[in-house]
């Protein structure tokens, strides 16, 4: 695979942007594109690797022939373990190896371009602010966020399992917030604050980014993870007709043989 960028990142910010782009590509492969990724990892093929590029794309390919390679190589032979374990466990294993590869690539650039102690520390701190690929794929990033903010999604009723419904109505949201400020009814204000806290504590199960009030979100009724509508290709109009939403990972776990 020709995955080496022509303009290598040379500063901390450039390396971090390279890291984020590759990380986004890996998360896509293991979540929203999981069906296509699963099919490409045929155990009957030769040793395959999962690569990601700074432009947030991914591909399954044979390892590079160049020795030594220009960049550190990802885990080799991920396809051989596919049918020997449950899909969820296999995806988690690939995610762990992907995290290791991302760090090795980032700090390879740091070593190559002479990052000092402070630059390496800053780079790691920036990377450490993001959930790992494994945390996103396994759902543990959402669990950690809930524990830190004291959220309890499990107590929400079935009818309230979307955020705050299957689509965001910005005008309605604005009017509710305005009414809460004008009225002295503390019960209404507390309920509004609780909704905002729950929304702000959520992380997208596909890209790992935080909740934003101007974006449509949907919750998986199986694993209870939240997703940007754009990340799972669900629009507000389409969501209105879905009785039980299953995210790509949960849908794949049911369809594929384990």
Coordinates of C-alpha atoms in Angstrom, one line a residue, residues 13 82 92 204 209 244:
X13 CA 0.2 20.3 15.4
X82 CA -11.6 -13.3 12.0
X92 CA -11.7 -5.1 19.7
X204 CA -20.4 9.5 19.2
X209 CA -16.4 13.4 19.1
X244 CA -35.9 0.0 17.0

